[in-house]
Coordinates of C-alpha atoms in Angstrom, one line a residue:
X1 CA 79.6 141.2 150.5
X2 CA 79.2 137.5 149.3
X3 CA 75.9 135.8 148.9
X4 CA 74.9 133.2 151.5
X5 CA 73.5 129.8 150.5
X6 CA 72.1 127.3 152.9
X7 CA 72.4 123.6 152.0
X8 CA 69.7 121.8 154.5
X9 CA 70.7 117.9 154.3
X10 CA 67.8 115.7 156.0
X11 CA 69.5 112.3 155.3
X12 CA 68.4 111.4 151.9
X13 CA 68.4 114.6 149.9
X14 CA 69.7 118.1 150.1
X15 CA 68.0 121.2 149.5
X16 CA 69.6 124.6 148.3
X17 CA 68.3 127.9 149.6
X18 CA 69.7 131.3 149.0
X19 CA 69.5 134.0 151.7
X20 CA 69.5 137.9 150.7
X21 CA 68.3 140.8 152.7
X22 CA 66.4 138.9 155.2
X23 CA 64.4 136.8 152.2
X24 CA 64.8 133.1 151.5
X25 CA 64.5 131.7 148.0
X26 CA 64.7 128.0 147.4
X27 CA 66.9 127.1 144.3
X28 CA 67.3 123.6 143.9
X29 CA 67.1 120.1 145.5
X30 CA 69.6 117.1 145.1
X31 CA 69.4 113.4 145.9
X32 CA 72.3 111.3 147.4
X33 CA 72.3 109.3 144.0
X34 CA 75.3 109.8 141.7
X35 CA 73.1 112.0 139.1
X36 CA 72.2 114.3 142.3
X37 CA 76.0 114.7 143.4
X38 CA 76.8 115.5 139.8
X39 CA 74.1 118.0 139.8
X40 CA 75.3 119.5 143.0
X41 CA 78.7 119.7 141.6
X42 CA 77.6 122.0 138.7
X43 CA 75.5 124.1 141.2
X44 CA 78.5 124.8 143.3
X45 CA 80.8 125.5 140.4
X46 CA 77.9 128.0 139.4
X47 CA 78.1 129.9 142.8
X48 CA 81.7 129.6 143.6
X49 CA 81.9 133.1 145.2
X50 CA 79.1 132.2 147.7
X51 CA 79.4 131.3 151.2
X52 CA 77.8 127.6 152.1
X53 CA 76.2 126.8 155.0
X54 CA 75.3 123.0 155.5
X55 CA 72.4 122.8 157.8
X56 CA 72.0 119.1 159.3
X57 CA 68.2 118.3 160.1
X58 CA 68.5 114.5 161.2
X59 CA 67.4 112.5 164.1
X60 CA 71.1 111.1 164.1
X61 CA 72.5 113.2 166.9
X62 CA 74.2 112.8 170.2
X63 CA 74.4 114.9 173.3
X64 CA 76.3 114.1 176.5
X65 CA 76.5 116.5 179.4
X66 CA 79.5 116.0 181.9
X67 CA 81.1 118.1 184.6
X68 CA 84.7 118.4 184.2
X69 CA 87.5 120.2 186.3
X70 CA 88.6 123.5 184.7
X71 CA 91.6 123.0 182.6
X72 CA 93.5 125.4 180.2
X73 CA 95.7 125.0 177.4
X74 CA 96.8 121.7 175.7
X75 CA 95.5 119.9 178.3
X76 CA 91.9 121.1 177.7
X77 CA 92.2 120.2 174.1
X78 CA 93.4 116.8 175.0
X79 CA 90.8 116.1 177.4
X80 CA 87.9 117.3 175.2
X81 CA 89.3 114.9 172.3
X82 CA 89.3 112.2 174.4
X83 CA 85.9 112.7 175.8
X84 CA 84.5 113.1 172.3
X85 CA 86.2 109.9 171.3
X86 CA 84.8 108.2 173.9
X87 CA 81.2 109.4 173.4
X88 CA 81.1 109.3 169.7
X89 CA 83.6 106.9 168.2
X90 CA 84.3 107.1 164.5
X91 CA 82.6 110.4 163.5
X92 CA 84.6 113.7 162.9
X93 CA 81.4 115.8 163.1
X94 CA 81.7 116.5 166.6
X95 CA 82.1 119.5 168.9
X96 CA 82.4 120.5 172.8
X97 CA 80.6 123.2 174.2
X98 CA 81.4 125.1 177.5
X99 CA 78.0 125.7 179.4
X100 CA 79.8 127.6 182.2
X101 CA 81.4 126.8 185.5
X102 CA 80.0 126.2 189.0
X103 CA 79.6 128.7 191.5
X104 CA 81.0 126.6 194.7
X105 CA 83.1 123.8 195.4
X106 CA 85.8 123.2 193.2
X107 CA 84.1 125.1 190.3
X108 CA 83.8 122.3 187.8
X109 CA 83.0 123.2 184.0
X110 CA 79.6 121.9 182.7
X111 CA 80.5 120.8 179.1
X112 CA 78.1 119.8 176.4
X113 CA 79.5 117.1 174.0
X114 CA 77.4 117.0 170.8
X115 CA 78.0 115.1 167.2
X116 CA 76.3 114.2 164.1
X117 CA 76.6 110.5 164.6
X118 CA 76.0 109.3 161.3
X119 CA 78.9 111.1 159.4
X120 CA 78.6 108.9 156.3
X121 CA 75.1 110.4 155.7
X122 CA 77.2 114.0 155.0
X123 CA 80.1 112.4 153.2
X124 CA 78.9 112.8 149.5
X125 CA 77.9 116.4 150.4
X126 CA 81.3 117.1 151.9
X127 CA 83.1 115.5 149.3
X128 CA 81.1 117.4 146.5
X129 CA 81.9 120.8 148.6
X130 CA 85.6 119.9 148.7
X131 CA 86.2 118.9 145.1
X132 CA 84.1 122.2 143.8
X133 CA 86.7 124.1 146.4
X134 CA 83.3 125.6 147.5
X135 CA 83.4 128.2 150.6
X136 CA 82.0 126.2 153.4
X137 CA 81.6 128.3 156.4
X138 CA 80.8 125.2 158.5
X139 CA 78.5 122.3 159.2
X140 CA 75.5 123.3 161.5
X141 CA 72.4 121.4 162.9
X142 CA 69.2 122.7 164.0
X143 CA 70.0 122.4 167.7
X144 CA 72.9 124.6 167.3
X145 CA 70.9 127.3 165.4
X146 CA 68.0 127.1 168.1
X147 CA 70.7 127.7 170.9
X148 CA 71.5 130.8 169.3
X149 CA 67.9 132.3 168.7
X150 CA 66.2 130.3 171.1
X151 CA 67.0 132.1 174.2
X152 CA 65.7 135.3 172.6
X153 CA 62.2 133.7 171.7
X154 CA 61.9 132.2 175.2
X155 CA 63.3 135.0 177.3
X156 CA 64.0 133.1 180.5
X157 CA 66.4 131.4 182.4
X158 CA 64.4 128.5 183.9
X159 CA 64.3 125.1 182.5
X160 CA 62.0 125.1 179.1
X161 CA 61.3 122.8 176.5
X162 CA 60.9 124.3 172.8
X163 CA 58.9 122.6 170.2
X164 CA 59.5 123.4 166.6
X165 CA 58.2 122.0 163.3
X166 CA 60.8 121.7 160.5
X167 CA 61.1 119.5 157.4
X168 CA 62.8 116.5 159.4
X169 CA 59.6 116.5 161.9
X170 CA 58.9 117.8 165.5
X171 CA 62.0 118.7 167.2
X172 CA 62.2 119.0 171.1
X173 CA 65.1 121.0 172.2
X174 CA 65.7 121.4 175.8
X175 CA 67.3 124.7 177.5
X176 CA 68.3 125.7 180.9
X177 CA 69.7 128.9 182.0
X178 CA 69.4 129.8 178.2
X179 CA 72.2 127.0 177.2
X180 CA 71.2 124.0 175.2
X181 CA 71.3 121.0 176.9
X182 CA 69.9 118.5 174.3
X183 CA 67.5 117.8 171.4
X184 CA 65.7 115.2 169.6
X185 CA 63.6 114.9 166.5
X186 CA 60.4 112.8 166.1
X187 CA 59.8 112.1 162.2
X188 CA 56.4 112.6 160.8
X189 CA 54.4 110.3 158.2
X190 CA 51.6 112.5 157.1
X191 CA 52.5 116.1 158.7
X192 CA 48.9 116.7 159.4
X193 CA 47.9 119.0 162.1
X194 CA 46.3 116.1 164.2
X195 CA 49.6 114.2 163.8
X196 CA 51.7 117.3 164.8
X197 CA 49.4 117.7 168.2
X198 CA 49.7 114.0 169.0
X199 CA 53.3 114.0 168.7
X200 CA 53.9 117.3 170.5
X201 CA 51.7 116.1 173.4
X202 CA 53.4 112.4 173.5
X203 CA 56.9 113.5 173.1
X204 CA 56.6 116.1 175.8
X205 CA 55.6 113.5 178.2
X206 CA 58.3 111.4 177.2
X207 CA 60.9 114.0 177.9
X208 CA 59.3 115.2 181.4
X209 CA 59.9 111.7 182.5
X210 CA 63.4 111.8 181.1
X211 CA 64.3 115.0 182.8
X212 CA 63.1 113.8 186.1
X213 CA 65.1 110.7 185.9
X214 CA 68.3 112.4 185.0
X215 CA 67.6 115.0 187.8
X216 CA 67.7 117.9 185.3
X217 CA 64.3 118.6 186.5
X218 CA 63.4 118.7 190.4
X219 CA 60.6 116.4 191.3
X220 CA 57.3 118.3 191.9
X221 CA 57.8 121.0 189.4
X222 CA 56.2 121.6 186.3
X223 CA 58.1 121.5 182.6
X224 CA 57.3 124.6 180.9
X225 CA 56.7 123.6 177.3
X226 CA 56.6 126.3 174.5
X227 CA 55.3 125.2 171.1
X228 CA 56.2 127.7 168.0
X229 CA 53.5 127.5 165.5
X230 CA 51.6 129.7 163.0
X231 CA 48.7 131.7 164.9
X232 CA 45.9 129.8 162.7
X233 CA 47.1 126.5 163.9
X234 CA 47.4 127.1 167.6
X235 CA 43.9 126.3 168.3
X236 CA 43.8 123.0 166.8
X237 CA 47.4 122.0 168.7
X238 CA 45.5 123.3 172.1
X239 CA 43.1 120.7 171.6
X240 CA 45.9 118.0 171.9
X241 CA 48.6 119.8 174.2
X242 CA 46.8 120.6 177.4
X243 CA 48.5 122.0 180.5
X244 CA 48.5 119.8 183.6
X245 CA 50.4 119.0 186.9
X246 CA 53.6 118.0 185.2
X247 CA 53.5 120.2 181.9
X248 CA 52.7 123.7 181.4
X249 CA 52.1 124.3 177.5
X250 CA 52.5 127.7 176.1
X251 CA 52.5 128.9 172.5
X252 CA 54.4 131.3 170.6
X253 CA 53.5 132.8 167.3
X254 CA 55.7 131.7 164.6
X255 CA 55.1 134.7 162.1
X256 CA 55.5 137.3 165.0
X257 CA 58.6 135.8 166.1
X258 CA 59.9 135.7 162.5
X259 CA 59.1 139.4 162.1
X260 CA 60.9 140.4 165.2
X261 CA 63.9 138.7 163.9
X262 CA 63.7 140.6 160.8
X263 CA 62.6 137.9 158.6
X264 CA 60.9 139.5 155.3
X265 CA 59.2 136.4 154.1
X266 CA 55.7 135.2 155.1
X267 CA 55.2 131.9 156.5
X268 CA 52.0 130.0 155.6
X269 CA 52.1 127.3 158.3
X270 CA 53.9 126.3 161.3
X271 CA 57.3 125.0 159.5
X272 CA 59.9 127.0 160.9
X273 CA 62.7 126.1 158.2
X274 CA 62.8 129.5 156.9
X275 CA 63.2 131.0 160.4
X276 CA 66.1 128.9 160.9
X277 CA 67.7 129.5 157.4
X278 CA 67.5 133.4 158.5
X279 CA 68.9 132.8 162.0
X280 CA 71.8 130.9 160.4
X281 CA 72.7 133.3 158.0
X282 CA 72.2 136.5 160.1
X283 CA 73.2 135.4 163.2
X284 CA 75.7 132.4 162.6
X285 CA 76.4 130.0 165.6
X286 CA 80.1 130.3 166.8
X287 CA 80.2 126.4 167.3
X288 CA 79.9 124.3 164.2
X289 CA 80.7 120.5 163.4
X290 CA 83.0 120.6 160.5
X291 CA 86.9 119.9 161.1
X292 CA 89.3 122.5 160.0
X293 CA 89.9 120.7 156.7
X294 CA 86.6 121.4 155.5
X295 CA 86.5 125.0 156.3
X296 CA 90.0 125.6 154.6
X297 CA 88.6 127.9 151.7
X298 CA 86.5 129.7 154.3
X299 CA 89.5 130.6 156.2
X300 CA 91.2 131.5 153.2
X301 CA 88.1 133.8 152.1
X302 CA 88.3 135.3 155.6
X303 CA 91.8 136.4 155.2
X304 CA 91.2 137.7 151.7
X305 CA 88.3 139.6 153.1
X306 CA 90.3 141.1 155.8
X307 CA 93.3 142.0 153.3
X308 CA 90.6 143.5 151.0
X309 CA 89.2 145.6 154.3
X310 CA 92.7 146.8 154.9
X311 CA 93.3 147.8 151.7
X312 CA 90.1 149.8 151.4
X313 CA 91.0 151.6 154.9
X314 CA 94.3 152.3 153.8
X315 CA 93.0 153.8 150.4
X316 CA 90.3 155.7 152.3
X317 CA 93.0 157.0 154.8
X318 CA 95.1 158.1 151.7
X319 CA 92.2 159.9 150.1
X320 CA 91.4 161.5 153.4
X321 CA 95.2 162.6 153.6
X322 CA 95.3 163.7 149.9
X323 CA 91.9 165.9 150.7
X324 CA 93.4 167.5 153.6
X325 CA 96.8 168.2 151.6
X326 CA 94.8 169.6 148.9
X327 CA 92.8 171.9 151.1
X328 CA 95.9 173.0 152.7
X329 CA 97.5 173.9 149.3
X330 CA 94.2 175.6 148.3
X331 CA 94.4 177.8 151.5
X332 CA 98.3 178.7 150.8
X333 CA 97.3 179.6 147.4
X334 CA 94.5 181.9 148.3
X335 CA 97.1 183.4 151.1
X336 CA 99.9 184.0 148.5
X337 CA 97.1 185.7 146.2
X338 CA 96.1 188.0 148.9
X339 CA 99.8 188.7 149.7
X340 CA 100.6 189.5 146.2
X341 CA 97.5 191.9 146.0
X342 CA 98.4 193.5 149.1
X343 CA 102.0 194.3 147.7
X344 CA 100.8 195.4 144.5
X345 CA 98.5 197.8 146.4
X346 CA 101.4 199.0 148.6
X347 CA 103.7 199.5 145.4
X348 CA 100.9 201.4 143.8
X349 CA 100.5 203.6 146.9
X350 CA 104.4 203.9 147.3
X351 CA 104.8 205.2 143.5
X352 CA 101.8 207.7 144.2
X353 CA 103.5 208.9 147.2
X354 CA 106.8 209.6 145.3
X355 CA 104.8 211.1 142.3
X356 CA 103.4 213.6 144.6
X357 CA 106.8 215.1 145.9
X358 CA 108.3 218.1 144.4
X359 CA 110.6 217.7 141.5
X360 CA 114.4 218.3 142.4
X361 CA 116.8 219.1 139.5
X362 CA 119.7 217.3 141.5
X363 CA 121.4 214.0 141.0
X364 CA 121.7 211.8 144.1
X365 CA 125.4 212.3 144.3
X366 CA 125.3 216.3 144.0
X367 CA 122.6 215.8 146.8
X368 CA 124.7 213.9 149.0
X369 CA 127.5 216.1 148.4

């Protein structure tokens, strides 16, 4: 099994982490300067056999929701490609995700179009990965990882806002019917608990107003907001984030949730980076931003892995067949030995009977005459 390494890009630098057996180990940090790119190239060559996951933790993201007629085949791909070009011009790091179809009317399909809008930020990293022929599994973002593990943490189909702290800042991710709708990142200056509390309270109020204006939240209803934080820091956050008529704040213990997801490392504060790395490595999202050309070596690795798995299966089947044949040969050998022994015993008894008969001084010819 190949070792998995997560490359976290925050816009100005890239940090390399190794995931193995539910534990995260930070290995190196690289700047986007020429010296940093050169150091990254050496790091990639040193770990050529590893699987690399590029995780974007930046504020330059775009999300668009649209209800489209349900189409299939080539028309569907052409429609999505055209919409992505209209919403996110000149960025190859874009994708479309189906959020399901309506149950009435003409049953339109709700599609989420998402993109990393500043592709030039990731160009040096992708160039280094391509030149080193590294096995890049994909380019992911924090919202895509939260879309994979967030519903398990929230455990509800109702509209809910999830607030998490990462290296980039405070991220607000909105879910409805367990599906990701949008996410935004608020950067921090001091990363103090007081600043985090103020940002969580102010941004939650802004997002509530936005959701009501966009009719994603019915008027008169309260927005359930869940803050994922370390247990010892929750009382300080409660002083800033107090429930009201519009927003209902809830708190989830980051350490307890990490243990539920089988992360073995301990978390000293409310930074959820390690939990995100663990979710990315253990439950990799199916959707990612990288074009097919960037993940060519990953597809080749999967083909080689599949062929190796088939080879091992064939080898195991041959071993089973050889074992079965060997057992059958041993059984036949035992049966032959028993038959030989029985024949020898019968011959001995026959000779004993002949020896017990009275002797006759006649030849067989005379006896026949």
